[in-house]
Amino acid sequence: MTAKIPVTVAYGDGIGPEIMNACLRIIEASGAPLEWETIEIGEQVYLRGNSAGIEPSAWESLRRTKVFYKAPITTPQGGGFKSLNVTTRKTLGLYANVRPCVSYHPFVDTKHPKMNLVIIRENEEDLYAGIEHRQTDEVYQCLKLITRPGCEKIVRYAFEYARANKRQKVTAFTKDNIMKMTDGLFHKVFDEIAAEYPDIQNEHWIVDIGAAKMADTPEAFDVIVLPNLYGDILSDVAAQIAGSVGLAGSANIGTHAAMFEAIHGSAPRRAGQNLANPSGLLLGGVMMLVHLGLADEAERVHNAWLKTIEDGIHTYDIYEEGVSREKVGTREFADAVIARMGKEPETLAPARYAKGKAAMPAAYIPSEVTAKKETVGVDVFLHWKERDPNQLGALLEPLAVDGLKLVMISNRGQKVYPGGLPETFCVDHWRCRFMSTTEGAPVSHAQIIRLLGRVTDAGLEFIKIENLCTFDGEPGFSLGQGQ
Ligand code: NAD
């Protein structure tokens, strides 16, 4: 007899325990050789004073099994509670969030009967680095961090996923017409890696029009790879327009571990009433079986589920008069899927998974990027309450000595000095750019420190600085509007 594969399971909060029970019963009925190790996460752990919602001992189980099957949890209201999902993804390095969004027409109502796409969302960086600061009375900042390793890992994962799952095309969405450096890097890396996969089509859309196209004609897309924030928003849109957020499962994949879940939350109002639909968590479980190399069991569960949906056995959230045959509760739905184990759908396409162990993604080897870096200036950010940029310019010009000149002042990215217009509204947060008096010449850290001393002595408050560097002669900073 083959040894059972250990899987860490968390029952979560709200509808979590009911839907997890249903899913584990179904997966067990498929004959999958799994053994569950239960850990506690969520509301009770948070309320015991653990700000991450997970006990330190749970990490030991997760690091050993490397596979986490997780029901939704309730994050208590109020400050001080960290998102368990963000913590788990970052701690275990689960960099790829994979969400298939498929319609089940005509059995589940949708405006997009042919929809079948997969969203692959970067999970570890972007605005979700959570580095936020209040800098002045009026201004708050959130740092958007996009890294070359982050882009390379997620884009390569998307192309590998497409190849392994016989998908034809990978599309990237970015906003690189505005964020030329951060989103520009994501697009650049996408083009570089796409060239290594000539068997797979590739395309890039600006995220706003791409999102509109996806909401209107989702069948035009196959695999979509996106930075974290766009992926977070658009994966919910895609799941909803496919039929219901209650039907979508999700995988979070890393080099060392993986986590599988539903995309919906703990729906506390529905808890304890045997009402909730376990389908999203079950399809997350199917992705887990595929990940573990249990393709036969994954097919059995997925096809029994498709047959149940096709037979019109529906929970309240997808029940529709005239289409559905029977409205059932969570337990009865699970019983119906178990009763169909070994059957296949007749109208919907049956699920087929490639046999063999679906390994974790290969360990990432960062590409060697070392450029010649030179500091050529500095942006000094000031908290200054007056709203007249010419007055600030007059205060700063005398400080631009010691080989430095004041190049410009901008407010929220708009150049306001020299040559600003009185119509431009200014807040109390000013970016003041100093560069060498000799065009393109380096500026030393000592010059910058002396400048900050003069700024402070003049009674001005600097909040932060950003050094302006060139990399192999290319500016590593935006030039700012109006330049
Ligand atoms: P939710 O997804 O829990 O519920 C939204 C609505 O969708 C509910 O009113 C319910 O009617 C319906 N619904 C969701 N899942 C369903 C299912 N399986 N069957 C039937 N109906 C279903 O979103 P919410 O109400 O905004 O959040 C509730 C809690 O869940 C919050 O504490 C939130 O922080 C948490 N949450 C957790 C996760 C997670 O653990 N992965 C994800 C999202 C939200």
mmCIF file of N, CA and C in Angstrom, residues 378-474:
data_model
loop_
_atom_site.group_PDB
_atom_site.id
_atom_site.type_symbol
_atom_site.label_atom_id
_atom_site.label_comp_id
_atom_site.label_asym_id
_atom_site.label_seq_id
_atom_site.Cartn_x
_atom_site.Cartn_y
_atom_site.Cartn_z
ATOM 1 N N VAL A 378 19.219 64.447 -6.700
ATOM 2 C CA VAL A 378 18.394 63.999 -5.583
ATOM 3 C C VAL A 378 17.048 64.715 -5.634
ATOM 4 N N ASP A 379 15.978 63.968 -5.319
ATOM 5 C CA ASP A 379 14.668 64.580 -5.104
ATOM 6 C C ASP A 379 14.492 64.723 -3.602
ATOM 7 N N VAL A 380 14.335 65.949 -3.143
ATOM 8 C CA VAL A 380 14.095 66.190 -1.717
ATOM 9 C C VAL A 380 12.602 66.486 -1.564
ATOM 10 N N PHE A 381 11.918 65.706 -0.734
ATOM 11 C CA PHE A 381 10.478 65.890 -0.525
ATOM 12 C C PHE A 381 10.276 66.718 0.740
ATOM 13 N N LEU A 382 9.491 67.769 0.616
ATOM 14 C CA LEU A 382 9.267 68.681 1.745
ATOM 15 C C LEU A 382 7.805 68.684 2.177
ATOM 16 N N HIS A 383 7.602 68.847 3.499
ATOM 17 C CA HIS A 383 6.277 69.173 4.036
ATOM 18 C C HIS A 383 6.281 70.682 4.220
ATOM 19 N N TRP A 384 5.526 71.390 3.374
ATOM 20 C CA TRP A 384 5.531 72.858 3.397
ATOM 21 C C TRP A 384 4.108 73.342 3.185
ATOM 22 N N LYS A 385 3.617 74.151 4.103
ATOM 23 C CA LYS A 385 2.182 74.421 4.161
ATOM 24 C C LYS A 385 1.686 75.509 3.215
ATOM 25 N N GLU A 386 2.595 76.433 2.821
ATOM 26 C CA GLU A 386 2.129 77.500 1.906
ATOM 27 C C GLU A 386 1.809 76.850 0.566
ATOM 28 N N ARG A 387 1.003 77.497 -0.247
ATOM 29 C CA ARG A 387 0.619 76.829 -1.496
ATOM 30 C C ARG A 387 1.232 77.497 -2.730
ATOM 31 N N ASP A 388 2.200 78.404 -2.521
ATOM 32 C CA ASP A 388 2.749 79.153 -3.660
ATOM 33 C C ASP A 388 4.124 78.601 -4.060
ATOM 34 N N PRO A 389 4.202 77.895 -5.169
ATOM 35 C CA PRO A 389 5.482 77.288 -5.572
ATOM 36 C C PRO A 389 6.580 78.312 -5.833
ATOM 37 N N ASN A 390 6.217 79.520 -6.288
ATOM 38 C CA ASN A 390 7.258 80.522 -6.554
ATOM 39 C C ASN A 390 7.931 80.961 -5.255
ATOM 40 N N GLN A 391 7.131 81.012 -4.180
ATOM 41 C CA GLN A 391 7.683 81.366 -2.869
ATOM 42 C C GLN A 391 8.661 80.272 -2.414
ATOM 43 N N LEU A 392 8.300 78.999 -2.646
ATOM 44 C CA LEU A 392 9.191 77.889 -2.258
ATOM 45 C C LEU A 392 10.456 77.918 -3.111
ATOM 46 N N GLY A 393 10.284 78.207 -4.405
ATOM 47 C CA GLY A 393 11.443 78.316 -5.298
ATOM 48 C C GLY A 393 12.415 79.368 -4.784
ATOM 49 N N ALA A 394 11.867 80.514 -4.352
ATOM 50 C CA ALA A 394 12.718 81.606 -3.851
ATOM 51 C C ALA A 394 13.461 81.193 -2.583
ATOM 52 N N LEU A 395 12.832 80.351 -1.756
ATOM 53 C CA LEU A 395 13.516 79.864 -0.547
ATOM 54 C C LEU A 395 14.615 78.860 -0.886
ATOM 55 N N LEU A 396 14.393 78.052 -1.942
ATOM 56 C CA LEU A 396 15.327 76.964 -2.260
ATOM 57 C C LEU A 396 16.497 77.407 -3.135
ATOM 58 N N GLU A 397 16.277 78.378 -4.011
ATOM 59 C CA GLU A 397 17.345 78.781 -4.957
ATOM 60 C C GLU A 397 18.655 79.108 -4.234
ATOM 61 N N PRO A 398 18.601 79.863 -3.114
ATOM 62 C CA PRO A 398 19.882 80.188 -2.440
ATOM 63 C C PRO A 398 20.564 78.949 -1.850
ATOM 64 N N LEU A 399 19.808 77.850 -1.659
ATOM 65 C CA LEU A 399 20.411 76.636 -1.081
ATOM 66 C C LEU A 399 21.084 75.786 -2.146
ATOM 67 N N ALA A 400 20.795 76.096 -3.430
ATOM 68 C CA ALA A 400 21.340 75.307 -4.534
ATOM 69 C C ALA A 400 22.742 75.805 -4.866
ATOM 70 N N VAL A 401 23.668 75.510 -3.954
ATOM 71 C CA VAL A 401 25.083 75.871 -4.148
ATOM 72 C C VAL A 401 25.896 74.577 -4.071
ATOM 73 N N ASP A 402 27.209 74.659 -3.898
ATOM 74 C CA ASP A 402 28.029 73.451 -3.675
ATOM 75 C C ASP A 402 27.917 72.485 -4.857
ATOM 76 N N GLY A 403 27.870 73.037 -6.081
ATOM 77 C CA GLY A 403 27.838 72.183 -7.272
ATOM 78 C C GLY A 403 26.460 71.670 -7.627
ATOM 79 N N LEU A 404 25.399 72.146 -6.928
ATOM 80 C CA LEU A 404 24.039 71.673 -7.217
ATOM 81 C C LEU A 404 23.181 72.813 -7.734
ATOM 82 N N LYS A 405 22.225 72.457 -8.604
ATOM 83 C CA LYS A 405 21.230 73.450 -9.027
ATOM 84 C C LYS A 405 19.837 72.889 -8.801
ATOM 85 N N LEU A 406 18.863 73.797 -8.575
ATOM 86 C CA LEU A 406 17.465 73.390 -8.429
ATOM 87 C C LEU A 406 16.876 73.258 -9.828
ATOM 88 N N VAL A 407 16.485 72.049 -10.195
ATOM 89 C CA VAL A 407 16.013 71.807 -11.567
ATOM 90 C C VAL A 407 14.515 72.074 -11.675
ATOM 91 N N MET A 408 13.780 71.617 -10.677
ATOM 92 C CA MET A 408 12.328 71.833 -10.717
ATOM 93 C C MET A 408 11.712 71.514 -9.365
ATOM 94 N N ILE A 409 10.495 72.011 -9.188
ATOM 95 C CA ILE A 409 9.668 71.610 -8.053
ATOM 96 C C ILE A 409 8.379 71.064 -8.658
ATOM 97 N N SER A 410 7.922 69.927 -8.140
ATOM 98 C CA SER A 410 6.632 69.417 -8.624
ATOM 99 C C SER A 410 5.727 69.144 -7.431
ATOM 100 N N ASN A 411 4.434 69.140 -7.713
ATOM 101 C CA ASN A 411 3.434 68.880 -6.677
ATOM 102 C C ASN A 411 2.513 67.800 -7.210
ATOM 103 N N ARG A 412 2.443 66.685 -6.515
ATOM 104 C CA ARG A 412 1.721 65.495 -6.995
ATOM 105 C C ARG A 412 2.124 65.153 -8.435
ATOM 106 N N GLY A 413 3.421 65.294 -8.714
ATOM 107 C CA GLY A 413 3.938 64.874 -10.029
ATOM 108 C C GLY A 413 3.834 65.946 -11.101
ATOM 109 N N GLN A 414 3.137 67.049 -10.819
ATOM 110 C CA GLN A 414 2.981 68.105 -11.822
ATOM 111 C C GLN A 414 4.022 69.190 -11.574
ATOM 112 N N LYS A 415 4.817 69.503 -12.605
ATOM 113 C CA LYS A 415 5.837 70.539 -12.435
ATOM 114 C C LYS A 415 5.169 71.901 -12.187
ATOM 115 N N VAL A 416 5.579 72.546 -11.085
ATOM 116 C CA VAL A 416 4.962 73.842 -10.744
ATOM 117 C C VAL A 416 5.992 74.968 -10.644
ATOM 118 N N TYR A 417 7.287 74.599 -10.741
ATOM 119 C CA TYR A 417 8.342 75.619 -10.686
ATOM 120 C C TYR A 417 9.563 75.105 -11.430
ATOM 121 N N PRO A 418 10.253 75.875 -12.235
ATOM 122 C CA PRO A 418 9.818 77.206 -12.663
ATOM 123 C C PRO A 418 8.733 77.095 -13.726
ATOM 124 N N GLY A 419 8.035 78.164 -13.923
ATOM 125 C CA GLY A 419 7.087 78.243 -15.042
ATOM 126 C C GLY A 419 5.763 77.561 -14.795
ATOM 127 N N GLY A 420 5.355 77.399 -13.516
ATOM 128 C CA GLY A 420 4.055 76.779 -13.242
ATOM 129 C C GLY A 420 2.914 77.729 -13.542
ATOM 130 N N LEU A 421 1.697 77.201 -13.541
ATOM 131 C CA LEU A 421 0.515 78.039 -13.764
ATOM 132 C C LEU A 421 -0.213 78.234 -12.436
ATOM 133 N N PRO A 422 -0.769 79.412 -12.216
ATOM 134 C CA PRO A 422 -1.462 79.660 -10.942
ATOM 135 C C PRO A 422 -2.694 78.779 -10.756
ATOM 136 N N GLU A 423 -3.218 78.221 -11.848
ATOM 137 C CA GLU A 423 -4.423 77.381 -11.747
ATOM 138 C C GLU A 423 -4.141 76.033 -11.081
ATOM 139 N N THR A 424 -2.866 75.569 -11.092
ATOM 140 C CA THR A 424 -2.572 74.225 -10.569
ATOM 141 C C THR A 424 -2.753 74.195 -9.055
ATOM 142 N N PHE A 425 -3.585 73.296 -8.581
ATOM 143 C CA PHE A 425 -3.817 73.186 -7.138
ATOM 144 C C PHE A 425 -2.640 72.453 -6.493
ATOM 145 N N CYS A 426 -2.140 72.998 -5.404
ATOM 146 C CA CYS A 426 -0.988 72.379 -4.741
ATOM 147 C C CYS A 426 -1.339 71.933 -3.324
ATOM 148 N N VAL A 427 -0.847 70.755 -2.940
ATOM 149 C CA VAL A 427 -1.002 70.264 -1.566
ATOM 150 C C VAL A 427 0.305 70.542 -0.812
ATOM 151 N N ASP A 428 0.393 70.070 0.433
ATOM 152 C CA ASP A 428 1.531 70.444 1.288
ATOM 153 C C ASP A 428 2.729 69.493 1.147
ATOM 154 N N HIS A 429 2.911 68.908 -0.036
ATOM 155 C CA HIS A 429 3.912 67.856 -0.268
ATOM 156 C C HIS A 429 4.636 68.211 -1.560
ATOM 157 N N TRP A 430 5.933 68.543 -1.450
ATOM 158 C CA TRP A 430 6.651 69.108 -2.597
ATOM 159 C C TRP A 430 7.864 68.251 -2.927
ATOM 160 N N ARG A 431 8.011 67.957 -4.215
ATOM 161 C CA ARG A 431 9.209 67.233 -4.649
ATOM 162 C C ARG A 431 10.152 68.246 -5.292
ATOM 163 N N CYS A 432 11.351 68.407 -4.710
ATOM 164 C CA CYS A 432 12.289 69.429 -5.174
ATOM 165 C C CYS A 432 13.514 68.719 -5.734
ATOM 166 N N ARG A 433 13.739 68.899 -7.014
ATOM 167 C CA ARG A 433 14.805 68.134 -7.688
ATOM 168 C C ARG A 433 16.078 68.962 -7.837
ATOM 169 N N PHE A 434 17.170 68.407 -7.297
ATOM 170 C CA PHE A 434 18.486 69.038 -7.411
ATOM 171 C C PHE A 434 19.398 68.134 -8.226
ATOM 172 N N MET A 435 20.139 68.765 -9.152
ATOM 173 C CA MET A 435 21.113 67.993 -9.935
ATOM 174 C C MET A 435 22.413 68.788 -10.026
ATOM 175 N N SER A 436 23.426 68.142 -10.597
ATOM 176 C CA SER A 436 24.732 68.801 -10.694
ATOM 177 C C SER A 436 24.662 70.033 -11.602
ATOM 178 N N THR A 437 25.449 71.040 -11.274
ATOM 179 C CA THR A 437 25.511 72.216 -12.154
ATOM 180 C C THR A 437 26.152 71.853 -13.493
ATOM 181 N N THR A 438 26.976 70.788 -13.497
ATOM 182 C CA THR A 438 27.548 70.306 -14.758
ATOM 183 C C THR A 438 26.658 69.185 -15.285
ATOM 184 N N GLU A 439 26.072 69.390 -16.449
ATOM 185 C CA GLU A 439 25.116 68.443 -17.045
ATOM 186 C C GLU A 439 25.598 66.989 -16.960
ATOM 187 N N GLY A 440 24.833 66.123 -16.314
ATOM 188 C CA GLY A 440 25.126 64.688 -16.290
ATOM 189 C C GLY A 440 26.248 64.282 -15.341
ATOM 190 N N ALA A 441 26.854 65.243 -14.638
ATOM 191 C CA ALA A 441 27.974 64.892 -13.741
ATOM 192 C C ALA A 441 27.452 64.236 -12.466
ATOM 193 N N PRO A 442 28.255 63.330 -11.864
ATOM 194 C CA PRO A 442 27.798 62.676 -10.640
ATOM 195 C C PRO A 442 27.656 63.642 -9.470
ATOM 196 N N VAL A 443 26.795 63.258 -8.551
ATOM 197 C CA VAL A 443 26.583 64.028 -7.317
ATOM 198 C C VAL A 443 26.946 63.083 -6.172
ATOM 199 N N SER A 444 27.744 63.560 -5.211
ATOM 200 C CA SER A 444 28.176 62.653 -4.138
ATOM 201 C C SER A 444 27.153 62.641 -3.006
ATOM 202 N N HIS A 445 27.203 61.565 -2.200
ATOM 203 C CA HIS A 445 26.326 61.486 -1.033
ATOM 204 C C HIS A 445 26.644 62.627 -0.071
ATOM 205 N N ALA A 446 27.926 63.007 0.006
ATOM 206 C CA ALA A 446 28.305 64.105 0.902
ATOM 207 C C ALA A 446 27.626 65.402 0.464
ATOM 208 N N GLN A 447 27.555 65.648 -0.859
ATOM 209 C CA GLN A 447 26.866 66.854 -1.358
ATOM 210 C C GLN A 447 25.387 66.829 -0.941
ATOM 211 N N ILE A 448 24.788 65.634 -1.021
ATOM 212 C CA ILE A 448 23.358 65.498 -0.678
ATOM 213 C C ILE A 448 23.155 65.771 0.812
ATOM 214 N N ILE A 449 24.040 65.216 1.633
ATOM 215 C CA ILE A 449 23.903 65.418 3.086
ATOM 216 C C ILE A 449 24.080 66.900 3.427
ATOM 217 N N ARG A 450 25.038 67.552 2.763
ATOM 218 C CA ARG A 450 25.231 68.996 3.031
ATOM 219 C C ARG A 450 23.992 69.789 2.598
ATOM 220 N N LEU A 451 23.392 69.386 1.460
ATOM 221 C CA LEU A 451 22.169 70.058 0.991
ATOM 222 C C LEU A 451 21.049 69.916 2.037
ATOM 223 N N LEU A 452 20.892 68.712 2.584
ATOM 224 C CA LEU A 452 19.838 68.487 3.582
ATOM 225 C C LEU A 452 20.096 69.351 4.821
ATOM 226 N N GLY A 453 21.360 69.528 5.161
ATOM 227 C CA GLY A 453 21.712 70.400 6.283
ATOM 228 C C GLY A 453 21.254 71.825 6.001
ATOM 229 N N ARG A 454 21.504 72.309 4.771
ATOM 230 C CA ARG A 454 21.097 73.692 4.434
ATOM 231 C C ARG A 454 19.575 73.823 4.433
ATOM 232 N N VAL A 455 18.894 72.771 3.940
ATOM 233 C CA VAL A 455 17.419 72.790 3.904
ATOM 234 C C VAL A 455 16.876 72.905 5.331
ATOM 235 N N THR A 456 17.429 72.100 6.225
ATOM 236 C CA THR A 456 16.968 72.112 7.622
ATOM 237 C C THR A 456 17.286 73.456 8.274
ATOM 238 N N ASP A 457 18.514 73.968 8.033
ATOM 239 C CA ASP A 457 18.899 75.259 8.632
ATOM 240 C C ASP A 457 17.990 76.383 8.154
ATOM 241 N N ALA A 458 17.433 76.229 6.933
ATOM 242 C CA ALA A 458 16.540 77.274 6.403
ATOM 243 C C ALA A 458 15.134 77.146 6.989
ATOM 244 N N GLY A 459 14.940 76.201 7.904
ATOM 245 C CA GLY A 459 13.633 76.056 8.562
ATOM 246 C C GLY A 459 12.648 75.228 7.757
ATOM 247 N N LEU A 460 13.143 74.500 6.735
ATOM 248 C CA LEU A 460 12.240 73.668 5.929
ATOM 249 C C LEU A 460 12.297 72.226 6.434
ATOM 250 N N GLU A 461 11.168 71.494 6.320
ATOM 251 C CA GLU A 461 11.114 70.128 6.835
ATOM 252 C C GLU A 461 11.152 69.126 5.685
ATOM 253 N N PHE A 462 12.254 68.376 5.613
ATOM 254 C CA PHE A 462 12.252 67.332 4.574
ATOM 255 C C PHE A 462 11.641 66.052 5.149
ATOM 256 N N ILE A 463 10.859 65.350 4.306
ATOM 257 C CA ILE A 463 10.179 64.113 4.731
ATOM 258 C C ILE A 463 11.004 62.913 4.323
ATOM 259 N N LYS A 464 11.541 62.998 3.123
ATOM 260 C CA LYS A 464 12.363 61.902 2.616
ATOM 261 C C LYS A 464 13.112 62.387 1.387
ATOM 262 N N ILE A 465 14.098 61.614 0.993
ATOM 263 C CA ILE A 465 14.768 61.913 -0.274
ATOM 264 C C ILE A 465 14.748 60.656 -1.134
ATOM 265 N N GLU A 466 14.861 60.856 -2.428
ATOM 266 C CA GLU A 466 15.097 59.751 -3.362
ATOM 267 C C GLU A 466 16.317 60.140 -4.175
ATOM 268 N N ASN A 467 17.341 59.304 -4.121
ATOM 269 C CA ASN A 467 18.502 59.584 -4.960
ATOM 270 C C ASN A 467 18.142 59.338 -6.417
ATOM 271 N N LEU A 468 18.658 60.195 -7.293
ATOM 272 C CA LEU A 468 18.419 60.021 -8.732
ATOM 273 C C LEU A 468 19.657 59.352 -9.310
ATOM 274 N N CYS A 469 19.460 58.153 -9.850
ATOM 275 C CA CYS A 469 20.613 57.398 -10.349
ATOM 276 C C CYS A 469 20.428 57.075 -11.820
ATOM 277 N N THR A 470 21.561 56.949 -12.492
ATOM 278 C CA THR A 470 21.514 56.389 -13.841
ATOM 279 C C THR A 470 22.068 54.967 -13.757
ATOM 280 N N PHE A 471 21.581 54.099 -14.633
ATOM 281 C CA PHE A 471 22.032 52.710 -14.709
ATOM 282 C C PHE A 471 22.533 52.509 -16.132
ATOM 283 N N ASP A 472 23.828 52.289 -16.269
ATOM 284 C CA ASP A 472 24.457 52.246 -17.596
ATOM 285 C C ASP A 472 24.067 53.478 -18.418
ATOM 286 N N GLY A 473 24.006 54.600 -17.749
ATOM 287 C CA GLY A 473 23.725 55.853 -18.449
ATOM 288 C C GLY A 473 22.245 56.164 -18.639
ATOM 289 N N GLU A 474 21.362 55.172 -18.396
ATOM 290 C CA GLU A 474 19.921 55.401 -18.553
ATOM 291 C C GLU A 474 19.351 55.957 -17.256
#
